[in-house]
Amino acid sequence: LKSKYVELPEEGDYAVGMLFMPQEKKAREESMRLFEDICKEESMEVIFWREVPTNPSILGKASLEAMPYIMQVFVKRPNGIKKGKDFERELYIVRRIIEKRAGWIGKFLNETFYIASFSSKTIVYKGMLLSTQLREFYKDLEDERLVTSLALVHSRYSTNTFPSWERAHPNRFMIHNGEINTLRGNVNKVYSRETNVKSR
C-alpha cells in the first residue's frame, strides 16, 4: 500500500472501486494482482489501494465470521476516454472482465472476491449489517470530511437466499424493493443470452 495521503486527479478523472476481498493475505494479494493486471491490459492505471476503515466490534457472530477484507482501489481515467458516460462504460467493461477472469481461475472459486461498485460517480457501502450499524461499521460515514451531493440508503435482504455480504442491498447502480424470486433462473437466463448482446 502506498502513502496514506495521495493527491487525486480532478473529479471525473478517476474512479473508486469498492471491493470485498479474502481475509487471508496471500489470496488477497493475488486478487489485487489480478485486478491490477486487467486494469493494465485495459490501459487503466491503478493510483493506489486503500484499506477501508471499519469497526467489526459491532457485528454479530455470523456477520463477523463471514466478513470480507474491505478495500478501495483508485484508478485513473485513461487518455482518450471522455469523462462521464464513456468512462463509466469502460469501468463496467473492466469490472466484468475481472469478474469473468476470476470465475475462470480455480483458486478464486472459494474466495471472497466481489466488486461492490466501480465508478467515477458513486461508492457503494454495503454489508451483512442492520441499517443502524452501517454508519458505525464504515468509519468513513462518520467522517465530517466526507461530502456527497446525494446519498441513497436501502435496508433489505432477499428472503429466499441465505444472507451474505455481497447479497446485501443496495445494488451497484440502483436500489430496488422487488423480490428476486428465482435468482439462479434469472442469472442463467442472462448467461444464455450473452452471445446475443453486442456493443461498440
PDB file of C-alpha atoms in Angstrom:
ATOM      1  CA  LEU A   1       0.000   0.000   0.000  1.00  0.00           C
ATOM      2  CA  LYS A   2       1.174   3.486  -0.804  1.00  0.00           C
ATOM      3  CA  SER A   3       1.236   6.563   1.393  1.00  0.00           C
ATOM      4  CA  LYS A   4      -1.808   7.411   3.499  1.00  0.00           C
ATOM      5  CA  TYR A   5      -2.070  10.760   1.691  1.00  0.00           C
ATOM      6  CA  VAL A   6      -2.390  10.736  -2.094  1.00  0.00           C
ATOM      7  CA  GLU A   7      -3.284  13.651  -4.337  1.00  0.00           C
ATOM      8  CA  LEU A   8      -6.083  12.544  -6.629  1.00  0.00           C
ATOM      9  CA  PRO A   9      -6.795  13.822 -10.145  1.00  0.00           C
ATOM     10  CA  GLU A  10      -9.745  16.150 -10.810  1.00  0.00           C
ATOM     11  CA  GLU A  11     -13.291  14.897 -10.251  1.00  0.00           C
ATOM     12  CA  GLY A  12     -14.283  12.615 -13.118  1.00  0.00           C
ATOM     13  CA  ASP A  13     -10.663  11.795 -13.930  1.00  0.00           C
ATOM     14  CA  TYR A  14     -10.543   8.866 -11.503  1.00  0.00           C
ATOM     15  CA  ALA A  15     -12.791   6.063 -10.295  1.00  0.00           C
ATOM     16  CA  VAL A  16     -13.148   4.264  -6.984  1.00  0.00           C
ATOM     17  CA  GLY A  17     -13.645   0.530  -6.699  1.00  0.00           C
ATOM     18  CA  MET A  18     -15.174  -0.858  -3.502  1.00  0.00           C
ATOM     19  CA  LEU A  19     -14.069  -4.469  -3.114  1.00  0.00           C
ATOM     20  CA  PHE A  20     -14.809  -7.363  -0.773  1.00  0.00           C
ATOM     21  CA  MET A  21     -11.647  -9.477  -0.716  1.00  0.00           C
ATOM     22  CA  PRO A  22     -10.242 -12.561   1.033  1.00  0.00           C
ATOM     23  CA  GLN A  23      -9.180 -12.171   4.654  1.00  0.00           C
ATOM     24  CA  GLU A  24      -6.166 -14.396   4.025  1.00  0.00           C
ATOM     25  CA  LYS A  25      -3.233 -12.186   2.963  1.00  0.00           C
ATOM     26  CA  LYS A  26      -1.824 -14.338   0.135  1.00  0.00           C
ATOM     27  CA  ALA A  27      -5.239 -14.809  -1.506  1.00  0.00           C
ATOM     28  CA  ARG A  28      -5.937 -11.081  -1.109  1.00  0.00           C
ATOM     29  CA  GLU A  29      -2.636 -10.143  -2.758  1.00  0.00           C
ATOM     30  CA  GLU A  30      -3.433 -12.495  -5.661  1.00  0.00           C
ATOM     31  CA  SER A  31      -6.843 -10.831  -6.024  1.00  0.00           C
ATOM     32  CA  MET A  32      -5.230  -7.386  -6.060  1.00  0.00           C
ATOM     33  CA  ARG A  33      -2.702  -8.551  -8.652  1.00  0.00           C
ATOM     34  CA  LEU A  34      -5.470  -9.905 -10.899  1.00  0.00           C
ATOM     35  CA  PHE A  35      -7.338  -6.595 -10.614  1.00  0.00           C
ATOM     36  CA  GLU A  36      -4.202  -4.578 -11.429  1.00  0.00           C
ATOM     37  CA  ASP A  37      -3.188  -6.840 -14.343  1.00  0.00           C
ATOM     38  CA  ILE A  38      -6.566  -6.472 -16.048  1.00  0.00           C
ATOM     39  CA  CYS A  39      -6.623  -2.711 -15.453  1.00  0.00           C
ATOM     40  CA  LYS A  40      -3.205  -2.527 -17.112  1.00  0.00           C
ATOM     41  CA  GLU A  41      -4.421  -4.619 -20.072  1.00  0.00           C
ATOM     42  CA  GLU A  42      -7.274  -2.143 -20.480  1.00  0.00           C
ATOM     43  CA  SER A  43      -4.982   0.935 -20.196  1.00  0.00           C
ATOM     44  CA  MET A  44      -6.194   1.920 -16.730  1.00  0.00           C
ATOM     45  CA  GLU A  45      -3.624   2.972 -14.174  1.00  0.00           C
ATOM     46  CA  VAL A  46      -4.155   1.980 -10.544  1.00  0.00           C
ATOM     47  CA  ILE A  47      -3.268   5.036  -8.443  1.00  0.00           C
ATOM     48  CA  PHE A  48      -3.389   3.344  -5.031  1.00  0.00           C
ATOM     49  CA  TRP A  49      -5.175   0.871  -2.769  1.00  0.00           C
ATOM     50  CA  ARG A  50      -6.831   1.888   0.480  1.00  0.00           C
ATOM     51  CA  GLU A  51      -7.900  -0.266   3.404  1.00  0.00           C
ATOM     52  CA  VAL A  52     -11.418   0.858   4.275  1.00  0.00           C
ATOM     53  CA  PRO A  53     -11.607   1.754   7.992  1.00  0.00           C
ATOM     54  CA  THR A  54     -14.192  -0.436   9.723  1.00  0.00           C
ATOM     55  CA  ASN A  55     -15.423  -1.238  13.210  1.00  0.00           C
ATOM     56  CA  PRO A  56     -16.020  -5.027  13.310  1.00  0.00           C
ATOM     57  CA  SER A  57     -16.691  -4.955  17.075  1.00  0.00           C
ATOM     58  CA  ILE A  58     -20.347  -4.044  16.406  1.00  0.00           C
ATOM     59  CA  LEU A  59     -21.013  -7.146  14.273  1.00  0.00           C
ATOM     60  CA  GLY A  60     -22.855 -10.268  15.302  1.00  0.00           C
ATOM     61  CA  LYS A  61     -21.208 -13.703  15.183  1.00  0.00           C
ATOM     62  CA  ALA A  62     -22.436 -14.725  11.701  1.00  0.00           C
ATOM     63  CA  SER A  63     -21.554 -11.384  10.094  1.00  0.00           C
ATOM     64  CA  LEU A  64     -18.131 -11.333  11.715  1.00  0.00           C
ATOM     65  CA  GLU A  65     -17.290 -14.880  10.637  1.00  0.00           C
ATOM     66  CA  ALA A  66     -18.269 -14.121   7.019  1.00  0.00           C
ATOM     67  CA  MET A  67     -16.778 -10.616   6.910  1.00  0.00           C
ATOM     68  CA  PRO A  68     -14.538  -9.952   3.908  1.00  0.00           C
ATOM     69  CA  TYR A  69     -11.439  -7.752   3.874  1.00  0.00           C
ATOM     70  CA  ILE A  70     -12.768  -4.453   2.536  1.00  0.00           C
ATOM     71  CA  MET A  71     -10.609  -2.319   0.265  1.00  0.00           C
ATOM     72  CA  GLN A  72     -10.933   0.577  -2.122  1.00  0.00           C
ATOM     73  CA  VAL A  73      -8.902   0.946  -5.293  1.00  0.00           C
ATOM     74  CA  PHE A  74      -8.435   4.285  -7.059  1.00  0.00           C
ATOM     75  CA  VAL A  75      -7.977   4.152 -10.833  1.00  0.00           C
ATOM     76  CA  LYS A  76      -7.038   6.934 -13.267  1.00  0.00           C
ATOM     77  CA  ARG A  77      -9.187   7.711 -16.316  1.00  0.00           C
ATOM     78  CA  PRO A  78      -7.316   6.580 -19.448  1.00  0.00           C
ATOM     79  CA  ASN A  79      -6.297   9.113 -22.087  1.00  0.00           C
ATOM     80  CA  GLY A  80      -8.725   9.011 -24.990  1.00  0.00           C
ATOM     81  CA  ILE A  81     -11.718   8.110 -22.799  1.00  0.00           C
ATOM     82  CA  LYS A  82     -14.056  11.026 -22.067  1.00  0.00           C
ATOM     83  CA  LYS A  83     -15.332  11.805 -18.571  1.00  0.00           C
ATOM     84  CA  GLY A  84     -18.835  10.715 -17.693  1.00  0.00           C
ATOM     85  CA  LYS A  85     -20.681   8.020 -19.651  1.00  0.00           C
ATOM     86  CA  ASP A  86     -17.675   6.907 -21.715  1.00  0.00           C
ATOM     87  CA  PHE A  87     -15.547   6.409 -18.601  1.00  0.00           C
ATOM     88  CA  GLU A  88     -18.417   4.685 -16.768  1.00  0.00           C
ATOM     89  CA  ARG A  89     -18.905   2.330 -19.727  1.00  0.00           C
ATOM     90  CA  GLU A  90     -15.196   1.458 -19.706  1.00  0.00           C
ATOM     91  CA  LEU A  91     -15.287   0.831 -15.940  1.00  0.00           C
ATOM     92  CA  TYR A  92     -18.239  -1.518 -16.398  1.00  0.00           C
ATOM     93  CA  ILE A  93     -16.360  -3.468 -19.076  1.00  0.00           C
ATOM     94  CA  VAL A  94     -13.227  -3.742 -16.937  1.00  0.00           C
ATOM     95  CA  ARG A  95     -15.272  -4.880 -13.932  1.00  0.00           C
ATOM     96  CA  ARG A  96     -16.948  -7.600 -15.990  1.00  0.00           C
ATOM     97  CA  ILE A  97     -13.611  -8.798 -17.393  1.00  0.00           C
ATOM     98  CA  ILE A  98     -12.220  -9.006 -13.854  1.00  0.00           C
ATOM     99  CA  GLU A  99     -15.274 -10.924 -12.604  1.00  0.00           C
ATOM    100  CA  LYS A 100     -15.195 -13.319 -15.551  1.00  0.00           C
ATOM    101  CA  ARG A 101     -11.450 -13.955 -15.269  1.00  0.00           C
ATOM    102  CA  ALA A 102     -11.717 -14.554 -11.517  1.00  0.00           C
ATOM    103  CA  GLY A 103     -14.534 -17.033 -12.200  1.00  0.00           C
ATOM    104  CA  TRP A 104     -12.318 -18.977 -14.601  1.00  0.00           C
ATOM    105  CA  ILE A 105      -9.406 -19.251 -12.169  1.00  0.00           C
ATOM    106  CA  GLY A 106      -9.923 -22.155  -9.779  1.00  0.00           C
ATOM    107  CA  LYS A 107      -8.121 -20.594  -6.815  1.00  0.00           C
ATOM    108  CA  PHE A 108     -10.674 -17.765  -6.652  1.00  0.00           C
ATOM    109  CA  LEU A 109     -13.735 -20.028  -6.570  1.00  0.00           C
ATOM    110  CA  ASN A 110     -13.752 -20.484  -2.802  1.00  0.00           C
ATOM    111  CA  GLU A 111     -12.538 -16.968  -2.027  1.00  0.00           C
ATOM    112  CA  THR A 112     -14.437 -13.746  -1.456  1.00  0.00           C
ATOM    113  CA  PHE A 113     -13.787 -11.546  -4.476  1.00  0.00           C
ATOM    114  CA  TYR A 114     -16.672  -9.171  -5.116  1.00  0.00           C
ATOM    115  CA  ILE A 115     -16.725  -5.673  -6.602  1.00  0.00           C
ATOM    116  CA  ALA A 116     -19.490  -3.786  -4.796  1.00  0.00           C
ATOM    117  CA  SER A 117     -19.010  -0.739  -7.042  1.00  0.00           C
ATOM    118  CA  PHE A 118     -16.505   0.611  -9.574  1.00  0.00           C
ATOM    119  CA  SER A 119     -17.395   4.111 -10.691  1.00  0.00           C
ATOM    120  CA  SER A 120     -16.225   7.695 -11.095  1.00  0.00           C
ATOM    121  CA  LYS A 121     -19.551   8.872  -9.643  1.00  0.00           C
ATOM    122  CA  THR A 122     -20.683   6.539  -6.869  1.00  0.00           C
ATOM    123  CA  ILE A 123     -19.333   4.479  -3.985  1.00  0.00           C
ATOM    124  CA  VAL A 124     -21.441   1.671  -2.526  1.00  0.00           C
ATOM    125  CA  TYR A 125     -21.098   0.966   1.207  1.00  0.00           C
ATOM    126  CA  LYS A 126     -22.936  -2.253   1.931  1.00  0.00           C
ATOM    127  CA  GLY A 127     -22.693  -5.309   4.116  1.00  0.00           C
ATOM    128  CA  MET A 128     -24.292  -8.006   6.204  1.00  0.00           C
ATOM    129  CA  LEU A 129     -25.442  -5.349   8.661  1.00  0.00           C
ATOM    130  CA  LEU A 130     -28.509  -3.752  10.179  1.00  0.00           C
ATOM    131  CA  SER A 131     -29.201  -0.305   8.724  1.00  0.00           C
ATOM    132  CA  THR A 132     -28.432   1.210  12.124  1.00  0.00           C
ATOM    133  CA  GLN A 133     -24.978  -0.400  12.060  1.00  0.00           C
ATOM    134  CA  LEU A 134     -23.873   0.947   8.663  1.00  0.00           C
ATOM    135  CA  ARG A 135     -22.570   4.319   9.863  1.00  0.00           C
ATOM    136  CA  GLU A 136     -20.842   2.777  12.880  1.00  0.00           C
ATOM    137  CA  PHE A 137     -19.253  -0.007  10.841  1.00  0.00           C
ATOM    138  CA  TYR A 138     -17.909   2.145   7.998  1.00  0.00           C
ATOM    139  CA  LYS A 139     -15.911   4.853   9.738  1.00  0.00           C
ATOM    140  CA  ASP A 140     -15.849   6.920   6.523  1.00  0.00           C
ATOM    141  CA  LEU A 141     -19.551   7.626   7.030  1.00  0.00           C
ATOM    142  CA  GLU A 142     -18.855   9.319  10.363  1.00  0.00           C
ATOM    143  CA  ASP A 143     -16.016  11.444   8.965  1.00  0.00           C
ATOM    144  CA  GLU A 144     -17.088  15.083   8.532  1.00  0.00           C
ATOM    145  CA  ARG A 145     -14.701  15.451   5.576  1.00  0.00           C
ATOM    146  CA  LEU A 146     -16.786  13.026   3.524  1.00  0.00           C
ATOM    147  CA  VAL A 147     -19.141  15.084   1.348  1.00  0.00           C
ATOM    148  CA  THR A 148     -21.735  13.860  -1.155  1.00  0.00           C
ATOM    149  CA  SER A 149     -24.429  15.555  -3.209  1.00  0.00           C
ATOM    150  CA  LEU A 150     -26.782  12.587  -2.822  1.00  0.00           C
ATOM    151  CA  ALA A 151     -26.986   9.515  -0.585  1.00  0.00           C
ATOM    152  CA  LEU A 152     -29.390   6.614  -1.075  1.00  0.00           C
ATOM    153  CA  VAL A 153     -29.948   4.162   1.764  1.00  0.00           C
ATOM    154  CA  HIS A 154     -31.764   0.856   1.472  1.00  0.00           C
ATOM    155  CA  SER A 155     -32.021  -1.940   4.004  1.00  0.00           C
ATOM    156  CA  ARG A 156     -33.158  -5.352   2.889  1.00  0.00           C
ATOM    157  CA  TYR A 157     -32.063  -8.943   2.358  1.00  0.00           C
ATOM    158  CA  SER A 158     -33.535 -11.387  -0.075  1.00  0.00           C
ATOM    159  CA  THR A 159     -35.921 -13.695   1.732  1.00  0.00           C
ATOM    160  CA  ASN A 160     -35.156 -16.732  -0.414  1.00  0.00           C
ATOM    161  CA  THR A 161     -31.362 -16.773  -0.431  1.00  0.00           C
ATOM    162  CA  PHE A 162     -29.004 -17.131   2.520  1.00  0.00           C
ATOM    163  CA  PRO A 163     -27.675 -13.699   3.626  1.00  0.00           C
ATOM    164  CA  SER A 164     -24.126 -12.781   2.662  1.00  0.00           C
ATOM    165  CA  TRP A 165     -22.059  -9.611   2.452  1.00  0.00           C
ATOM    166  CA  GLU A 166     -22.258  -9.340  -1.326  1.00  0.00           C
ATOM    167  CA  ARG A 167     -26.024 -10.011  -1.493  1.00  0.00           C
ATOM    168  CA  ALA A 168     -26.854  -7.077   0.751  1.00  0.00           C
ATOM    169  CA  HIS A 169     -28.633  -4.165  -0.925  1.00  0.00           C
ATOM    170  CA  PRO A 170     -28.022  -1.645  -2.409  1.00  0.00           C
ATOM    171  CA  ASN A 171     -27.073  -2.957  -5.824  1.00  0.00           C
ATOM    172  CA  ARG A 172     -24.341  -1.329  -7.887  1.00  0.00           C
ATOM    173  CA  PHE A 173     -26.491   1.000  -9.974  1.00  0.00           C
ATOM    174  CA  MET A 174     -29.821   1.213  -8.205  1.00  0.00           C
ATOM    175  CA  ILE A 175     -31.799   0.447  -5.115  1.00  0.00           C
ATOM    176  CA  HIS A 176     -34.919  -1.676  -5.546  1.00  0.00           C
ATOM    177  CA  ASN A 177     -37.670  -3.075  -3.425  1.00  0.00           C
ATOM    178  CA  GLY A 178     -38.694  -6.017  -5.595  1.00  0.00           C
ATOM    179  CA  GLU A 179     -38.295  -9.654  -4.720  1.00  0.00           C
ATOM    180  CA  ILE A 180     -35.952 -11.664  -6.923  1.00  0.00           C
ATOM    181  CA  ASN A 181     -37.742 -14.977  -6.534  1.00  0.00           C
ATOM    182  CA  THR A 182     -35.666 -17.137  -8.841  1.00  0.00           C
ATOM    183  CA  LEU A 183     -32.124 -15.798  -8.570  1.00  0.00           C
ATOM    184  CA  ARG A 184     -30.414 -18.788 -10.216  1.00  0.00           C
ATOM    185  CA  GLY A 185     -33.008 -18.894 -13.013  1.00  0.00           C
ATOM    186  CA  ASN A 186     -32.583 -15.180 -13.750  1.00  0.00           C
ATOM    187  CA  VAL A 187     -28.793 -15.406 -13.737  1.00  0.00           C
ATOM    188  CA  ASN A 188     -28.861 -18.389 -16.117  1.00  0.00           C
ATOM    189  CA  LYS A 189     -31.316 -16.597 -18.411  1.00  0.00           C
ATOM    190  CA  VAL A 190     -28.881 -13.666 -18.719  1.00  0.00           C
ATOM    191  CA  TYR A 191     -25.903 -16.008 -19.310  1.00  0.00           C
ATOM    192  CA  SER A 192     -27.800 -17.826 -22.087  1.00  0.00           C
ATOM    193  CA  ARG A 193     -28.299 -14.524 -23.921  1.00  0.00           C
ATOM    194  CA  GLU A 194     -24.767 -13.143 -23.543  1.00  0.00           C
ATOM    195  CA  THR A 195     -23.728 -14.110 -27.067  1.00  0.00           C
ATOM    196  CA  ASN A 196     -26.597 -12.006 -28.483  1.00  0.00           C
ATOM    197  CA  VAL A 197     -25.532  -8.858 -26.644  1.00  0.00           C
ATOM    198  CA  LYS A 198     -23.325  -6.531 -28.659  1.00  0.00           C
ATOM    199  CA  SER A 199     -21.948  -3.037 -28.174  1.00  0.00           C
ATOM    200  CA  ARG A 200     -19.366  -0.829 -29.781  1.00  0.00           C
TER     201      ARG A 200
END
